[in-house]
Coordinates of C-alpha atoms and ligand atoms in Angstrom, one line a residue:
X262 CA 19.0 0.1 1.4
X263 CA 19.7 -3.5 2.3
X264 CA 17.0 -5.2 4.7
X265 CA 19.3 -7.2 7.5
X266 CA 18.1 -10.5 8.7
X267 CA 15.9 -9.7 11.5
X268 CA 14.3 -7.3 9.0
X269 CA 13.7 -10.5 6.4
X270 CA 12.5 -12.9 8.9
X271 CA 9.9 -10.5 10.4
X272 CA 8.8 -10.4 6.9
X273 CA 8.5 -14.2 6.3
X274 CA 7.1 -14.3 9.9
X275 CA 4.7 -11.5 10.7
X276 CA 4.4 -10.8 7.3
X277 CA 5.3 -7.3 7.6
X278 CA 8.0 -4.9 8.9
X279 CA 8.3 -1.5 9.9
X280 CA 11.5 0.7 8.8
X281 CA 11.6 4.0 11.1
X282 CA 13.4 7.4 9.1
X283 CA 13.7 6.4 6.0
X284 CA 12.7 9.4 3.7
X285 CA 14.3 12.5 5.0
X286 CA 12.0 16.0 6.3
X287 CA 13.2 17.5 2.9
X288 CA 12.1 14.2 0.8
X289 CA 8.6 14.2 2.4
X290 CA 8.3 18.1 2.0
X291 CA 9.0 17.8 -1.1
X292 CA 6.6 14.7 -2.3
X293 CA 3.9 16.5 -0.4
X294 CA 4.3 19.4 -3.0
X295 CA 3.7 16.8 -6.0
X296 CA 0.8 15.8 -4.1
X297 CA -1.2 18.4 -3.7
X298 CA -0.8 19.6 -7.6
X299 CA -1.7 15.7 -8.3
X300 CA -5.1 16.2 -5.8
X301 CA -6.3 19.3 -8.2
X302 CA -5.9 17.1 -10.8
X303 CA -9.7 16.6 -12.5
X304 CA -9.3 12.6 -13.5
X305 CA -11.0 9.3 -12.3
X306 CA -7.6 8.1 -11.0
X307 CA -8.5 10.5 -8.0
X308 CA -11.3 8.9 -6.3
X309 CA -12.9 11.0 -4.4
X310 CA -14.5 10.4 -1.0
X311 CA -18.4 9.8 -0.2
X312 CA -19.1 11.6 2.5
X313 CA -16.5 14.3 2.7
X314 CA -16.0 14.9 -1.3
X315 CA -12.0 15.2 -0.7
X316 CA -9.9 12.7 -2.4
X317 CA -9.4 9.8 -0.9
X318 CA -7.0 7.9 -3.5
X319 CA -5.6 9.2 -6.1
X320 CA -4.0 6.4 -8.3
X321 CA -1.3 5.5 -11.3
X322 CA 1.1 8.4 -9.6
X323 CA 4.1 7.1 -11.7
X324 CA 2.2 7.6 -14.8
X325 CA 1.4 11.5 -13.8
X326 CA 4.6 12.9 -11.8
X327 CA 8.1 12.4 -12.1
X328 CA 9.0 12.7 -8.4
X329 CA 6.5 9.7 -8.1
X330 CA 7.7 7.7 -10.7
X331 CA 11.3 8.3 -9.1
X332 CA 9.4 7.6 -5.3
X333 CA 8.4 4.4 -7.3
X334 CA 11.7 3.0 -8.2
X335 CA 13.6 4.3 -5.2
X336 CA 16.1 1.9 -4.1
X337 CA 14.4 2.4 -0.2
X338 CA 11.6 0.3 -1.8
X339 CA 13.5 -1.5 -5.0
X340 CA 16.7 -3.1 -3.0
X341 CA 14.1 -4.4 0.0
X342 CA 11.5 -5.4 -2.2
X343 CA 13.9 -7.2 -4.9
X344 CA 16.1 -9.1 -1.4
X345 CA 12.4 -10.3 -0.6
X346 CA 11.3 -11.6 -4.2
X347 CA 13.8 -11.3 -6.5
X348 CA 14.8 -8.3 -9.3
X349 CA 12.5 -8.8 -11.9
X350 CA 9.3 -6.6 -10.3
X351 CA 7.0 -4.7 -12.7
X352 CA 4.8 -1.8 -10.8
X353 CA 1.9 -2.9 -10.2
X354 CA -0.1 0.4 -8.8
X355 CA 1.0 3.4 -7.3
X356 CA -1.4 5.2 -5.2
X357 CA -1.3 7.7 -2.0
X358 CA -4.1 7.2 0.6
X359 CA -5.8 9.8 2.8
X360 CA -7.7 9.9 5.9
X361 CA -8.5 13.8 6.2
X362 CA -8.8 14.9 9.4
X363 CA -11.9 14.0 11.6
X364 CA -13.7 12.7 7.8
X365 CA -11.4 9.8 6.7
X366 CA -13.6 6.8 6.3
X367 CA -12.8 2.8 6.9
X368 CA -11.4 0.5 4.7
X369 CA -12.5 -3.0 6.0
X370 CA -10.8 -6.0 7.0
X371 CA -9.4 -7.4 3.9
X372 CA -6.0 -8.4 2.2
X373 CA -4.8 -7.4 -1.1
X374 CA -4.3 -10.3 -3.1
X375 CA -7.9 -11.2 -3.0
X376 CA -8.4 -8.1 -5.5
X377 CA -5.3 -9.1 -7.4
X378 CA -6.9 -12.4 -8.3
X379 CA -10.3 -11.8 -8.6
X380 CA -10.1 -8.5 -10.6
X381 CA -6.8 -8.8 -12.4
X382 CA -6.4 -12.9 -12.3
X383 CA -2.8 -12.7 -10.4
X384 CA -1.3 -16.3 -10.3
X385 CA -0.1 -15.9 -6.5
X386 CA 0.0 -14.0 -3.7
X387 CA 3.5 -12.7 -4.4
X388 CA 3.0 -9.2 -5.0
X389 CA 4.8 -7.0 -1.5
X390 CA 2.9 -3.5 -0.8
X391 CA 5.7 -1.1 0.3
X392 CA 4.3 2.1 2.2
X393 CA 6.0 5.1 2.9
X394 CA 4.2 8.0 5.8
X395 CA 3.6 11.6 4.4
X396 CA 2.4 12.2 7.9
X397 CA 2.7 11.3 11.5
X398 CA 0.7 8.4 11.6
X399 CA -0.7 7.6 15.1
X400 CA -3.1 5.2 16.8
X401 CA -5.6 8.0 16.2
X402 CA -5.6 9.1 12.8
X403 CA -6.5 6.2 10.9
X404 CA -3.1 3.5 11.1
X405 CA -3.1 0.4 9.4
X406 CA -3.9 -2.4 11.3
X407 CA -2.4 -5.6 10.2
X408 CA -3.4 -9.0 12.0
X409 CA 0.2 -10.5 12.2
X410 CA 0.8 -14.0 10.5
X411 CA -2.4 -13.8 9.1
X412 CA -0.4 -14.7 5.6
X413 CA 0.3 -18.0 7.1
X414 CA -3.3 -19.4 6.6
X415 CA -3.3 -18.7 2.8
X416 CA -6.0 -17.2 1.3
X417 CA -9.2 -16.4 3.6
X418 CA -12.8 -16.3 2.1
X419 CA -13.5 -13.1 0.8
X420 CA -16.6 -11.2 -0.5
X421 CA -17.3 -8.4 -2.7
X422 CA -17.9 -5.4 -0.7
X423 CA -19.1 -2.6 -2.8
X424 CA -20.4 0.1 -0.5
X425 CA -18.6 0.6 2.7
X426 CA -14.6 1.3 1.1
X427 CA -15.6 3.7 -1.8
X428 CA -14.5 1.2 -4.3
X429 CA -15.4 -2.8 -4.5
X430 CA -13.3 -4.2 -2.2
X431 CA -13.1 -7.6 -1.2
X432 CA -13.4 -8.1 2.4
X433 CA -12.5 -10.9 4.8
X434 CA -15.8 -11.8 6.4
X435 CA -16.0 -11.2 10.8
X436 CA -15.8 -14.7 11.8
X437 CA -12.4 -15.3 10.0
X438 CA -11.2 -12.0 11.4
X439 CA -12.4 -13.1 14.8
X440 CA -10.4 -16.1 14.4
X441 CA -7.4 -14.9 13.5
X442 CA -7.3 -12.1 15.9
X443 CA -7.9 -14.6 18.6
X444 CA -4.5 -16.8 17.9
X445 CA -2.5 -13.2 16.7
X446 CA -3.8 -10.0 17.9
X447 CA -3.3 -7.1 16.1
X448 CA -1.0 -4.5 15.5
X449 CA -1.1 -1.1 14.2
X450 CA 1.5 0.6 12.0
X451 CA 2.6 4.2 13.1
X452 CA 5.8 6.2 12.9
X453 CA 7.1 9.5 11.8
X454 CA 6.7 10.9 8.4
X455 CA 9.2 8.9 6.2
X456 CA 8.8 5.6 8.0
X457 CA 8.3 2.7 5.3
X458 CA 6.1 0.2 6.0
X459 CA 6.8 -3.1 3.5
X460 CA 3.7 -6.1 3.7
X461 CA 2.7 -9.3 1.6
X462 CA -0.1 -9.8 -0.6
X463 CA -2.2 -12.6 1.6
X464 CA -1.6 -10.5 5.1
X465 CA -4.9 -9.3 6.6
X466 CA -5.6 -5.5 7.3
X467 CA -7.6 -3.0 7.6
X468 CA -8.1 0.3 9.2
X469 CA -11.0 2.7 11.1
X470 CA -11.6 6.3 10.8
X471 CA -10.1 9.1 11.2
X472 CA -12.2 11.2 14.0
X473 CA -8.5 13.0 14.9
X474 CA -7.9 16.9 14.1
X475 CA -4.3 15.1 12.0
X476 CA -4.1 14.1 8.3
X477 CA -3.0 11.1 7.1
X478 CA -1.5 10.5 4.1
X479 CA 0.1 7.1 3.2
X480 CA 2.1 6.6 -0.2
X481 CA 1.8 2.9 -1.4
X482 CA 3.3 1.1 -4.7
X483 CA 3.0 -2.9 -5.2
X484 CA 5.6 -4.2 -6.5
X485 CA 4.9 -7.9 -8.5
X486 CA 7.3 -10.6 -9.9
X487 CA 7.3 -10.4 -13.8
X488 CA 6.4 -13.6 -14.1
X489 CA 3.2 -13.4 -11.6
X490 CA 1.7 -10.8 -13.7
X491 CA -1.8 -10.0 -14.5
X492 CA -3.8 -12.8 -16.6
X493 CA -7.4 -10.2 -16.9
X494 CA -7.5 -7.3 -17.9
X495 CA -11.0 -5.3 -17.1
X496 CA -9.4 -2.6 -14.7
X497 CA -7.8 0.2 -16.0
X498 CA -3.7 0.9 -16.3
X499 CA -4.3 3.2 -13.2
X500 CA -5.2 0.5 -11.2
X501 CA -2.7 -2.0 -12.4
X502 CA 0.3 -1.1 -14.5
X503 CA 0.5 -2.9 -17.8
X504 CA 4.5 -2.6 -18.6
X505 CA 5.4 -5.7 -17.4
X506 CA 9.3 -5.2 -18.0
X507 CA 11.5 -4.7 -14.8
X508 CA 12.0 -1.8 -13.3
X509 CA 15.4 -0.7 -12.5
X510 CA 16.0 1.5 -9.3
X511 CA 15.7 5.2 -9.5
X512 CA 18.8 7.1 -7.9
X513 CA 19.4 7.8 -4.6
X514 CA 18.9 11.5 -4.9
X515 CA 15.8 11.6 -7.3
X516 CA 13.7 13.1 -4.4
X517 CA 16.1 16.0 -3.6
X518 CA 16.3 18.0 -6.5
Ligands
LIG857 C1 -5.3 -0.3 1.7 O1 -5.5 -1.4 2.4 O2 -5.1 -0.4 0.5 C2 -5.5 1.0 2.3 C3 -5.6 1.0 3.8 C4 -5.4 2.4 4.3 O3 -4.8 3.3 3.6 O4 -5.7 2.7 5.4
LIG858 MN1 -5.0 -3.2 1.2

């Protein structure tokens, strides 16, 4: 799946775009299946949630299930992500997200590449998150919201937030946010189940709770240049992959069978 040129310049300029239907009903169906067996899983790569003791993440899927291995590599995510930055992209984490119905908690205003260099010393901010819906995803049930163009201004502070997101975070501080939402706004990301959601490292986001009676589960994998790899090593391969060889795209019809 080729990304067309409106598709790359939203990227470059918004620093994110939204692709509606692009995993089938079946696909979805059949990638929520692998999910729950992955949530009974008893491991520390499923992080369970404070306050409502469901999982909230469960990481390092391509290490544990074929189908997400294959989800991984898929050329929906490898053939965008590779037009944006080039083919040689080692997987960084894989991870699926959930705000459970009227308990899913916040995760603050933040962006990811302030993690990827100060826990895993990542040169630069190259790394692309590519999301894809296992749920409906409304403006009630816990969407990401993404302050647009917020990449543009490089790096904002960040600080070490080790309570409010179940794991430490680093989180862009309210003044910045302020600022940034005054000259952009923000924007939330919904769609069906099987919309893909692609976003760069530096772009702020963040989302609120979900009080809604609706699920929402969010598949993510980072995708990062070879040669922008890791330079520390304290967190564990669930939490960023340690093959640094490129991937190669997964067939079309890995999901189906
Ligand atoms: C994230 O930023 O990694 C997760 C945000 C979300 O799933 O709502
Ligand atoms: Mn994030």
């Amino acid at each position: 799946m080729k990304l067309n040129a409106t598709q790359l310049k939203e990227i470059e300029e918004n620093g994110y775009v939204i692709l509606p239907d692009c995993f089938s009903n079946e696909e979805v169906n059949n990638l929520r299946k692998a999910m729950t067996t992955i949530f009974k899983e008893k491991t520390e790569a499923n992080i369970i949630e404070k306050s409502s003791g469901v999982v909230r993440t469960a990481m390092g899927l391509h290490l544990r299930s074929k189908i997400f291995d294959d989800l991984t590599r898929h050329p929906k995510f490898f053939e965008p992500a590779c037009q944006i930055r080039g083919h040689n992209l080692y997987i960084q984490q894989t991870k699926i997200n959930v705000k459970a119905a009227f308990t899913g908690e916040v995760w603050q205003w933040h962006y990811d590449f302030a993690t990827h260099f100060g826990e895993d010393g990542v040169p630069k901010p190259l790394a692309l998150n590519l999301h894809v819906f296992f749920d409906k995803v409304t403006e009630f049930n816990g969407p990401l919201f993404f302050i647009p163009k917020s990449h543009k201004y490089g790096s904002a502070p960040s600080k070490l937030d080790t309570v409010t997101t179940n794991y430490p975070l680093w989180v862009v501080d309210q003044q910045n946010v302020k600022t940034l939402v005054k000259e952009n706004g923000i924007v939330s990301a919904h769609g069906k189940a099987g919309t893909v959601v692609i976003f760069v490292d530096n772009l702020v986001h963040g989302s609120a709770q979900n009080m809604s009676p609706m699920d929402r589960a969010i598949f993510s994998v980072i995708l990062n240049p070879c040669d922008n790899a890791q330079t520390k090593f304290a967190r564990p391969e669930y939490k960023h992959g340690r093959d640094f060889k490129p991937i190669k795209a997964s067939s079309y019809k890995s999901l189906l069978i």
